[in-house]
Amino acid sequence: MVENKKTKNLKEFSTSADRFEGANLLCPGCAHSIIVREVLNATNDDLILSAATGCLEVCTAVYPYTSWDASWIHIGFENAATAVAGAEAMYKALKRKNRLLQPERVPKFVAFGGDGASYDIGFQWISGAFERGHDMMYVVLDNEVYANTGGQRSSSTPIGASATTSPAGRVSYGEKKEKKDMMAIMAAHGSPYVAQVSPSKWKDMVKKIQRGLNTEGPTFINAVSACTTEWKFAPEDTIAIADLAVDSLVFPLYEIIDGHELNITYRPKNVIPVKEYLAAQGRFKHLFKPEFKHILDEWQVRVDKKWEQLQRREEARI
Amino acid sequence: MNKGWNEFDAGAILFTFNEKVGNISEIHSEDRPYSPSSSFTASVSDWRIEKPVFNKEYCIDCQFCWIYCPDVSIISRDKKMVGVDYDHCKGCGICVEVCPTNPKSLMMVAEGKDEEEVLAAWPQKDQEKNNG
């Protein structure tokens, strides 16, 4: 068993030396960098990182600057998983041939991608990397929209959200399709560890990241990333919105081990109505008109049903 | 750097540091040999309309501001909150929102305001909040 970095409390955690730099061009209050910082700080190991095209990539690698203090590569929109899988395969090959220059250093491989690059465009590549079983971790920064290109809907956009390609108006209530259940899909790949995290619950998140990094094989992390620009809320509310998402059970925090053993890792003491989560964001503003009330009601029913399903699965251990 | 779009190299490698560094996860930013390619050497201070001002007197070093800062702009050393890095702070205000003390130990003020003046006129403890 690998020794985890000690992160018992926040004071201890705060002695970490960040490997992600400021003066990147992400919006003020962007959750992406909070998530990336928590991931990088969760370990002291050497890291080999890649990023898919998206807000994170274009904002942290603006030539001639880079915001990364670890080996980091970007190739194309869809192949963050493939790039890191290739690096991992090369590392293994060199190790086998005894040709590593610094064999005592054992790196961890992490790929970052937005929901557009993971749920839609890069899905085939992620699926391939997971099927081949590379020893890597894939982190989705799930902001439920193509934020970098101006807020088009992705397959992660939830019902009722107004996006530029599914705008709300007099007739339409916005996005019509349900959010893709990526967690179940990745668990079905037989991944040894799949988890959903929120940056606002840092301890739960760091624990899951450490477990993901120390598990051999391809692991998957889905992180809710509140987007101040596209979700339309004030930049200082990022953490509050992430908390609302978790406490309203829209983003339940759970993990799936070996594709079947499901654990709910956080049960809110006071579950708040989904309405409050939706009301806090401008992208759902139109749902509060009387003609779209049925969408609001359906939201609550859907979230309750999902929570019930998760609890039943946790009990059944199958 | 005034290059046209078609004058850039098709691919590029940027080196964050000027020299070889050991275990980077144990070296804090002040001791790192940053190269001009690291965005650490750049500044986004002109993005701000408001800046957070830190009042040491009320701080309990809970480090909420450190972990939730998106721009690595809260400087924490030896489990103590030291201050704000105004070169990298974009003025989002998350640190003030998550500050749990009463009164808050961080406050957003207009960018041009004098820090001494702000500290002298710091809000008093909110009694109502305490009781409720």
Short mmCIF file of C-alpha atoms in Angstrom, two decimals:
data_model
loop_
_atom_site.label_atom_id
_atom_site.label_comp_id
_atom_site.label_asym_id
_atom_site.label_seq_id
_atom_site.Cartn_x
_atom_site.Cartn_y
_atom_site.Cartn_z
CA MET A 1 0.00 0.00 0.00
CA VAL A 2 1.36 3.37 -1.02
CA GLU A 3 1.72 6.00 1.68
CA ASN A 4 -0.80 8.79 1.11
CA LYS A 5 0.13 12.39 1.58
CA LYS A 6 -1.08 13.49 5.01
CA THR A 7 -4.16 15.66 4.67
CA LYS A 8 -5.93 15.11 7.95
CA ASN A 9 -7.10 18.68 8.27
CA LEU A 10 -7.06 21.80 6.21
CA LYS A 11 -4.18 23.36 8.14
CA GLU A 12 -2.00 20.40 7.38
CA PHE A 13 -3.14 20.43 3.75
CA SER A 14 -2.34 24.13 3.43
CA THR A 15 1.39 23.46 3.78
CA SER A 16 1.28 22.01 0.24
CA ALA A 17 3.38 23.79 -2.37
CA ASP A 18 1.09 24.45 -5.33
CA ARG A 19 2.11 23.08 -8.71
CA PHE A 20 -0.43 25.20 -10.54
CA GLU A 21 0.22 28.90 -11.07
CA GLY A 22 -1.94 31.98 -10.98
CA ALA A 23 -2.12 34.56 -13.77
CA ASN A 24 -3.80 31.94 -15.94
CA LEU A 25 -6.66 33.39 -17.97
CA LEU A 26 -9.58 31.51 -16.42
CA CYS A 27 -12.50 33.75 -15.40
CA PRO A 28 -12.44 35.18 -11.88
CA GLY A 29 -14.21 32.67 -9.66
CA CYS A 30 -13.76 29.71 -12.03
CA ALA A 31 -14.07 26.34 -10.31
CA HIS A 32 -11.72 24.64 -12.78
CA SER A 33 -8.60 25.91 -11.07
CA ILE A 34 -9.97 25.07 -7.61
CA ILE A 35 -10.44 21.49 -8.77
CA VAL A 36 -7.02 21.32 -10.45
CA ARG A 37 -5.33 22.69 -7.32
CA GLU A 38 -7.06 20.12 -5.12
CA VAL A 39 -6.06 17.31 -7.47
CA LEU A 40 -2.41 18.37 -7.74
CA ASN A 41 -2.08 19.11 -4.03
CA ALA A 42 -3.55 15.74 -3.06
CA THR A 43 -0.24 14.04 -3.81
CA ASN A 44 3.49 14.68 -3.57
CA ASP A 45 4.25 12.28 -6.42
CA ASP A 46 5.67 13.40 -9.73
CA LEU A 47 2.87 14.04 -12.16
CA ILE A 48 2.50 13.66 -15.89
CA LEU A 49 -0.55 15.58 -17.01
CA SER A 50 -2.48 16.21 -20.15
CA ALA A 51 -5.46 18.36 -20.95
CA ALA A 52 -8.10 18.23 -23.61
CA THR A 53 -9.00 21.40 -25.44
CA GLY A 54 -11.31 23.49 -23.34
CA CYS A 55 -11.29 26.38 -20.94
CA LEU A 56 -8.59 24.80 -18.81
CA GLU A 57 -6.25 24.19 -21.72
CA VAL A 58 -6.62 27.51 -23.54
CA CYS A 59 -6.36 29.51 -20.33
CA THR A 60 -3.38 27.80 -18.75
CA ALA A 61 -1.18 27.45 -21.82
CA VAL A 62 -1.29 30.80 -23.56
CA TYR A 63 1.94 31.04 -25.52
CA PRO A 64 4.51 32.08 -24.30
CA TYR A 65 3.21 31.20 -20.82
CA THR A 66 2.35 27.99 -19.01
CA SER A 67 0.65 27.72 -15.62
CA TRP A 68 1.81 24.18 -14.93
CA ASP A 69 4.77 23.22 -12.77
CA ALA A 70 4.57 19.57 -13.80
CA SER A 71 5.04 17.80 -17.14
CA TRP A 72 1.98 18.74 -19.12
CA ILE A 73 0.96 18.03 -22.68
CA HIS A 74 -1.84 19.12 -24.96
CA ILE A 75 -2.42 17.59 -28.37
CA GLY A 76 -5.97 17.78 -29.65
CA PHE A 77 -9.49 18.30 -28.45
CA GLU A 78 -10.39 14.67 -28.03
CA ASN A 79 -7.22 12.90 -27.01
CA ALA A 80 -6.24 13.92 -23.48
CA ALA A 81 -6.81 10.33 -22.39
CA THR A 82 -4.84 8.93 -25.33
CA ALA A 83 -1.90 11.32 -24.82
CA VAL A 84 -1.50 10.34 -21.20
CA ALA A 85 -2.12 6.67 -21.99
CA GLY A 86 0.69 6.84 -24.55
CA ALA A 87 3.04 8.42 -22.03
CA GLU A 88 2.12 5.72 -19.54
CA ALA A 89 2.73 2.95 -22.07
CA MET A 90 6.13 4.44 -22.90
CA TYR A 91 7.02 4.72 -19.23
CA LYS A 92 6.17 1.04 -18.73
CA ALA A 93 8.16 0.00 -21.80
CA LEU A 94 11.26 1.96 -20.74
CA LYS A 95 10.96 0.57 -17.24
CA ARG A 96 10.80 -2.98 -18.58
CA LYS A 97 13.91 -2.35 -20.67
CA ASN A 98 15.68 -0.71 -17.75
CA ARG A 99 16.17 2.47 -19.69
CA LEU A 100 14.56 5.00 -17.34
CA LEU A 101 16.92 7.87 -16.56
CA GLN A 102 15.57 8.28 -13.02
CA PRO A 103 14.09 4.88 -12.11
CA GLU A 104 13.54 5.91 -8.49
CA ARG A 105 10.91 8.46 -9.51
CA VAL A 106 7.50 6.89 -10.04
CA PRO A 107 5.13 9.31 -11.74
CA LYS A 108 1.35 9.36 -11.73
CA PHE A 109 -0.58 9.95 -14.93
CA VAL A 110 -3.56 12.28 -14.93
CA ALA A 111 -5.67 13.60 -17.79
CA PHE A 112 -8.02 16.58 -17.48
CA GLY A 113 -10.93 17.24 -19.78
CA GLY A 114 -14.06 19.33 -19.75
CA ASP A 115 -17.47 17.73 -20.12
CA GLY A 116 -17.48 18.54 -23.83
CA ALA A 117 -14.17 16.80 -24.37
CA SER A 118 -15.17 13.86 -22.17
CA TYR A 119 -18.90 13.25 -22.56
CA ASP A 120 -19.00 14.00 -26.29
CA ILE A 121 -15.89 14.59 -28.37
CA GLY A 122 -13.26 12.54 -26.56
CA PHE A 123 -15.57 9.80 -25.38
CA GLN A 124 -14.32 7.18 -27.83
CA TRP A 125 -10.71 7.84 -26.81
CA ILE A 126 -11.48 7.65 -23.09
CA SER A 127 -13.38 4.44 -23.67
CA GLY A 128 -10.38 3.05 -25.55
CA ALA A 129 -7.87 4.02 -22.88
CA PHE A 130 -10.06 2.47 -20.17
CA GLU A 131 -10.54 -0.69 -22.17
CA ARG A 132 -6.76 -1.06 -22.62
CA GLY A 133 -6.38 -0.61 -18.88
CA HIS A 134 -3.68 2.04 -18.62
CA ASP A 135 -2.62 3.06 -15.13
CA MET A 136 -4.01 6.58 -15.23
CA MET A 137 -6.67 8.86 -13.82
CA TYR A 138 -9.13 10.84 -15.91
CA VAL A 139 -10.63 13.94 -14.30
CA VAL A 140 -13.70 15.58 -15.84
CA LEU A 141 -14.24 19.24 -15.03
CA ASP A 142 -17.98 19.04 -15.51
CA ASN A 143 -19.45 22.49 -16.11
CA GLU A 144 -22.31 21.08 -18.18
CA VAL A 145 -21.70 23.27 -21.22
CA TYR A 146 -19.11 24.10 -23.91
CA ALA A 147 -18.03 27.17 -21.95
CA ASN A 148 -14.89 27.89 -23.97
CA THR A 149 -16.68 28.37 -27.28
CA GLY A 150 -19.59 30.40 -26.00
CA GLY A 151 -21.93 28.11 -24.11
CA GLN A 152 -23.24 25.51 -26.54
CA ARG A 153 -25.07 22.53 -25.02
CA SER A 154 -23.14 19.33 -24.42
CA SER A 155 -24.50 15.91 -23.53
CA SER A 156 -23.84 16.88 -19.92
CA THR A 157 -26.19 19.88 -20.02
CA PRO A 158 -29.20 19.11 -17.81
CA ILE A 159 -32.85 19.51 -18.77
CA GLY A 160 -34.13 23.06 -18.69
CA ALA A 161 -30.77 24.81 -18.86
CA SER A 162 -30.59 27.62 -21.37
CA ALA A 163 -27.54 27.23 -23.61
CA THR A 164 -26.75 29.10 -26.81
CA THR A 165 -27.73 26.12 -28.98
CA SER A 166 -30.74 25.26 -26.81
CA PRO A 167 -31.94 28.70 -25.78
CA ALA A 168 -34.97 29.24 -23.60
CA GLY A 169 -37.66 31.45 -25.03
CA ARG A 170 -41.39 31.90 -25.38
CA VAL A 171 -41.91 28.31 -26.49
CA SER A 172 -38.82 26.41 -25.41
CA TYR A 173 -37.67 25.77 -21.86
CA GLY A 174 -34.09 25.23 -23.05
CA GLU A 175 -32.24 21.92 -23.13
CA LYS A 176 -34.58 18.97 -23.72
CA LYS A 177 -32.32 15.99 -23.08
CA GLU A 178 -31.39 14.41 -19.81
CA LYS A 179 -27.78 14.58 -18.64
CA LYS A 180 -25.69 11.61 -19.70
CA ASP A 181 -24.90 9.28 -16.79
CA MET A 182 -21.14 9.18 -17.31
CA MET A 183 -20.48 7.59 -13.92
CA ALA A 184 -22.49 4.50 -14.83
CA ILE A 185 -20.87 4.32 -18.26
CA MET A 186 -17.34 4.43 -16.84
CA ALA A 187 -18.23 1.93 -14.13
CA ALA A 188 -19.53 -0.35 -16.86
CA HIS A 189 -16.06 -0.22 -18.43
CA GLY A 190 -14.94 -2.19 -15.40
CA SER A 191 -12.88 0.68 -14.06
CA PRO A 192 -11.51 -0.15 -10.59
CA TYR A 193 -12.48 3.26 -9.24
CA VAL A 194 -15.07 5.78 -10.38
CA ALA A 195 -16.06 8.72 -8.19
CA GLN A 196 -18.04 11.92 -8.27
CA VAL A 197 -16.59 14.88 -6.36
CA SER A 198 -17.25 18.52 -5.59
CA PRO A 199 -14.47 21.04 -4.93
CA SER A 200 -16.51 22.50 -2.09
CA LYS A 201 -16.19 19.22 -0.15
CA TRP A 202 -12.42 19.26 -0.22
CA LYS A 203 -11.77 16.42 2.21
CA ASP A 204 -14.03 13.98 0.42
CA MET A 205 -12.48 15.08 -2.85
CA VAL A 206 -8.85 14.75 -1.76
CA LYS A 207 -9.55 11.30 -0.31
CA LYS A 208 -11.07 10.15 -3.59
CA ILE A 209 -8.24 11.63 -5.66
CA GLN A 210 -5.68 9.82 -3.51
CA ARG A 211 -7.56 6.58 -3.82
CA GLY A 212 -7.88 7.08 -7.57
CA LEU A 213 -4.17 7.78 -7.97
CA ASN A 214 -3.14 4.82 -5.86
CA THR A 215 -5.47 2.36 -7.56
CA GLU A 216 -3.83 0.50 -10.37
CA GLY A 217 -5.67 0.78 -13.65
CA PRO A 218 -7.76 3.48 -15.25
CA THR A 219 -9.73 5.51 -12.72
CA PHE A 220 -12.35 8.14 -13.37
CA ILE A 221 -13.28 11.28 -11.43
CA ASN A 222 -16.27 13.46 -12.29
CA ALA A 223 -15.97 16.88 -10.64
CA VAL A 224 -18.77 19.42 -10.63
CA SER A 225 -17.30 22.71 -11.84
CA ALA A 226 -19.64 25.63 -11.32
CA CYS A 227 -19.20 28.04 -14.25
CA THR A 228 -19.80 31.64 -13.28
CA THR A 229 -20.08 32.76 -16.92
CA GLU A 230 -22.42 30.14 -18.35
CA TRP A 231 -24.40 29.19 -15.23
CA LYS A 232 -24.81 32.92 -14.67
CA PHE A 233 -24.07 33.65 -11.03
CA ALA A 234 -21.74 36.09 -9.27
CA PRO A 235 -18.09 34.96 -9.23
CA GLU A 236 -17.85 34.94 -5.43
CA ASP A 237 -20.66 32.34 -5.19
CA THR A 238 -18.77 29.47 -6.88
CA ILE A 239 -18.32 27.48 -3.68
CA ALA A 240 -21.87 28.21 -2.49
CA ILE A 241 -23.29 26.93 -5.80
CA ALA A 242 -21.16 23.78 -5.63
CA ASP A 243 -22.47 23.24 -2.09
CA LEU A 244 -26.06 23.72 -3.29
CA ALA A 245 -25.47 21.16 -6.06
CA VAL A 246 -24.29 18.61 -3.51
CA ASP A 247 -26.84 19.38 -0.79
CA SER A 248 -29.78 19.31 -3.20
CA LEU A 249 -28.54 15.87 -4.40
CA VAL A 250 -28.34 17.08 -8.00
CA PHE A 251 -24.67 16.06 -7.72
CA PRO A 252 -24.62 13.25 -5.19
CA LEU A 253 -21.12 12.37 -3.98
CA TYR A 254 -20.48 8.66 -4.40
CA GLU A 255 -17.92 6.20 -5.65
CA ILE A 256 -18.14 2.89 -7.53
CA ILE A 257 -15.42 0.34 -6.88
CA ASP A 258 -14.64 -2.36 -9.45
CA GLY A 259 -17.72 -1.46 -11.41
CA HIS A 260 -20.25 -2.66 -8.85
CA GLU A 261 -19.59 -1.75 -5.21
CA LEU A 262 -21.29 1.61 -4.73
CA ASN A 263 -20.63 3.82 -1.69
CA ILE A 264 -22.38 7.10 -0.98
CA THR A 265 -19.66 9.19 0.63
CA TYR A 266 -21.65 12.23 1.67
CA ARG A 267 -25.21 12.43 2.97
CA PRO A 268 -26.42 16.00 3.43
CA LYS A 269 -27.85 16.64 6.91
CA ASN A 270 -30.45 18.95 5.44
CA VAL A 271 -31.41 18.07 1.91
CA ILE A 272 -32.47 21.27 0.22
CA PRO A 273 -35.10 21.39 -2.54
CA VAL A 274 -33.73 21.24 -6.10
CA LYS A 275 -35.62 24.49 -6.72
CA GLU A 276 -33.14 26.40 -4.56
CA TYR A 277 -30.19 25.10 -6.58
CA LEU A 278 -31.90 26.04 -9.84
CA ALA A 279 -33.01 29.46 -8.57
CA ALA A 280 -29.43 30.42 -7.76
CA GLN A 281 -28.43 30.26 -11.44
CA GLY A 282 -29.41 32.48 -14.34
CA ARG A 283 -29.44 29.60 -16.82
CA PHE A 284 -32.56 28.18 -15.12
CA LYS A 285 -34.29 31.55 -14.58
CA HIS A 286 -37.04 30.88 -17.13
CA LEU A 287 -38.12 27.68 -15.35
CA PHE A 288 -39.76 29.82 -12.69
CA LYS A 289 -42.35 31.14 -15.15
CA PRO A 290 -45.76 29.50 -14.53
CA GLU A 291 -45.82 27.78 -17.95
CA PHE A 292 -42.67 25.77 -17.17
CA LYS A 293 -43.63 24.70 -13.66
CA HIS A 294 -43.93 21.09 -14.77
CA ILE A 295 -40.20 21.06 -15.64
CA LEU A 296 -39.37 22.14 -12.09
CA ASP A 297 -41.55 19.40 -10.62
CA GLU A 298 -40.00 16.81 -12.93
CA TRP A 299 -36.53 17.92 -11.79
CA GLN A 300 -37.32 17.15 -8.15
CA VAL A 301 -38.86 13.78 -9.03
CA ARG A 302 -35.86 12.83 -11.16
CA VAL A 303 -33.33 13.78 -8.46
CA ASP A 304 -35.29 11.89 -5.78
CA LYS A 305 -35.50 8.83 -7.99
CA LYS A 306 -31.76 8.88 -8.69
CA TRP A 307 -30.98 9.23 -4.97
CA GLU A 308 -33.31 6.33 -4.18
CA GLN A 309 -31.58 4.26 -6.85
CA LEU A 310 -28.12 5.06 -5.46
CA GLN A 311 -29.17 4.13 -1.94
CA ARG A 312 -30.71 0.85 -3.10
CA ARG A 313 -27.56 0.01 -5.02
CA GLU A 314 -25.41 0.81 -2.00
CA GLU A 315 -27.48 -1.53 0.16
CA ALA A 316 -27.55 -4.32 -2.39
CA ARG A 317 -23.75 -4.28 -2.90
CA ILE A 318 -24.12 -5.50 -6.46
CA MET B 1 6.60 39.26 -28.55
CA ASN B 2 4.91 40.56 -31.69
CA LYS B 3 4.58 37.57 -33.99
CA GLY B 4 1.85 37.05 -36.52
CA TRP B 5 -0.36 33.98 -36.25
CA ASN B 6 1.53 32.23 -39.09
CA GLU B 7 4.97 32.90 -37.63
CA PHE B 8 4.60 30.70 -34.55
CA ASP B 9 6.10 27.23 -34.37
CA ALA B 10 3.59 24.45 -34.97
CA GLY B 11 4.40 22.92 -31.60
CA ALA B 12 6.20 24.35 -28.64
CA ILE B 13 7.86 23.24 -25.44
CA LEU B 14 7.88 25.71 -22.59
CA PHE B 15 10.14 25.22 -19.60
CA THR B 16 8.69 26.42 -16.33
CA PHE B 17 12.03 26.65 -14.55
CA ASN B 18 15.43 28.01 -15.48
CA GLU B 19 17.30 25.10 -13.93
CA LYS B 20 16.70 21.56 -12.74
CA VAL B 21 14.59 21.41 -9.58
CA GLY B 22 14.29 18.56 -7.11
CA ASN B 23 10.97 17.64 -5.59
CA ILE B 24 8.81 20.54 -6.67
CA SER B 25 6.00 19.57 -4.30
CA GLU B 26 8.23 20.51 -1.36
CA ILE B 27 9.48 23.86 -2.64
CA HIS B 28 7.27 26.92 -2.21
CA SER B 29 6.98 29.54 -4.91
CA GLU B 30 9.43 32.02 -3.35
CA ASP B 31 12.25 29.46 -3.64
CA ARG B 32 11.53 28.24 -7.16
CA PRO B 33 13.70 29.28 -10.13
CA TYR B 34 10.82 30.34 -12.38
CA SER B 35 11.61 31.04 -16.01
CA PRO B 36 9.84 33.85 -17.90
CA SER B 37 7.64 31.12 -19.44
CA SER B 38 5.84 30.46 -16.18
CA SER B 39 2.63 32.41 -15.77
CA PHE B 40 3.85 33.00 -12.20
CA THR B 41 5.98 35.77 -13.68
CA ALA B 42 2.92 37.36 -15.31
CA SER B 43 0.27 39.43 -13.60
CA VAL B 44 -3.51 39.73 -13.85
CA SER B 45 -3.81 42.49 -11.27
CA ASP B 46 -5.37 44.80 -13.87
CA TRP B 47 -8.42 42.47 -14.06
CA ARG B 48 -9.55 43.58 -10.62
CA ILE B 49 -12.23 46.11 -9.82
CA GLU B 50 -12.24 45.18 -6.15
CA LYS B 51 -9.45 43.71 -4.09
CA PRO B 52 -9.57 41.61 -0.93
CA VAL B 53 -7.96 43.20 2.13
CA PHE B 54 -6.74 40.89 4.89
CA ASN B 55 -7.15 41.73 8.57
CA LYS B 56 -4.84 39.56 10.64
CA GLU B 57 -6.58 40.46 13.89
CA TYR B 58 -9.67 38.32 13.30
CA CYS B 59 -8.10 35.49 11.27
CA ILE B 60 -8.28 32.01 12.81
CA ASP B 61 -6.07 30.39 10.13
CA CYS B 62 -8.82 27.98 9.08
CA GLN B 63 -7.36 28.04 5.53
CA PHE B 64 -10.75 28.02 3.79
CA CYS B 65 -9.57 30.97 1.69
CA TRP B 66 -6.40 29.08 0.77
CA ILE B 67 -8.14 25.96 -0.50
CA TYR B 68 -10.95 27.73 -2.34
CA CYS B 69 -8.82 30.41 -4.02
CA PRO B 70 -8.93 29.67 -7.77
CA ASP B 71 -5.83 31.74 -8.49
CA VAL B 72 -3.31 30.50 -5.92
CA SER B 73 -3.37 34.02 -4.50
CA ILE B 74 -3.77 33.26 -0.80
CA ILE B 75 -0.30 32.85 0.65
CA SER B 76 -0.18 30.29 3.46
CA ARG B 77 3.04 29.24 5.11
CA ASP B 78 3.48 26.95 8.14
CA LYS B 79 -0.29 26.60 8.60
CA LYS B 80 -0.68 30.39 8.89
CA MET B 81 -2.45 32.73 6.49
CA VAL B 82 0.16 35.30 5.47
CA GLY B 83 -1.60 37.54 2.99
CA VAL B 84 -2.90 38.04 -0.53
CA ASP B 85 -0.78 37.80 -3.68
CA TYR B 86 -2.01 40.87 -5.58
CA ASP B 87 -0.12 39.97 -8.77
CA HIS B 88 -2.31 36.91 -9.33
CA CYS B 89 -5.56 37.81 -7.57
CA LYS B 90 -8.42 38.50 -10.02
CA GLY B 91 -10.72 39.85 -7.33
CA CYS B 92 -13.41 37.16 -7.56
CA GLY B 93 -14.27 37.46 -3.86
CA ILE B 94 -14.52 33.74 -3.04
CA CYS B 95 -12.09 34.16 -0.12
CA VAL B 96 -14.40 36.71 1.50
CA GLU B 97 -17.49 34.51 0.94
CA VAL B 98 -15.95 31.44 2.58
CA CYS B 99 -14.36 33.32 5.51
CA PRO B 100 -16.13 32.00 8.65
CA THR B 101 -15.05 34.62 11.23
CA ASN B 102 -17.28 37.32 12.67
CA PRO B 103 -16.47 39.99 11.54
CA LYS B 104 -14.83 38.60 8.41
CA SER B 105 -11.04 38.71 8.24
CA LEU B 106 -11.14 39.50 4.54
CA MET B 107 -13.12 42.24 2.87
CA MET B 108 -13.58 43.33 -0.74
CA VAL B 109 -12.89 47.03 -1.26
CA ALA B 110 -12.50 49.20 -4.34
CA GLU B 111 -9.14 48.63 -6.03
CA GLY B 112 -7.75 52.11 -5.43
CA LYS B 113 -8.57 52.29 -1.72
CA ASP B 114 -5.81 52.67 0.85
CA GLU B 115 -5.30 49.50 2.88
CA GLU B 116 -4.50 51.30 6.15
CA GLU B 117 -7.73 53.27 5.93
CA VAL B 118 -9.75 50.11 5.30
CA LEU B 119 -8.16 48.33 8.28
CA ALA B 120 -8.87 51.31 10.55
CA ALA B 121 -12.56 51.32 9.60
CA TRP B 122 -13.06 47.50 9.81
CA PRO B 123 -16.66 46.45 10.57
CA GLN B 124 -17.50 45.45 14.15
CA LYS B 125 -18.73 42.06 15.27
CA ASP B 126 -22.22 41.35 13.97
CA GLN B 127 -24.20 40.57 17.16
CA GLU B 128 -27.34 39.56 15.36
CA LYS B 129 -25.54 36.94 13.34
CA ASN B 130 -24.07 35.48 16.53
CA ASN B 131 -27.43 35.11 18.26
CA GLY B 132 -29.30 33.88 15.24
#
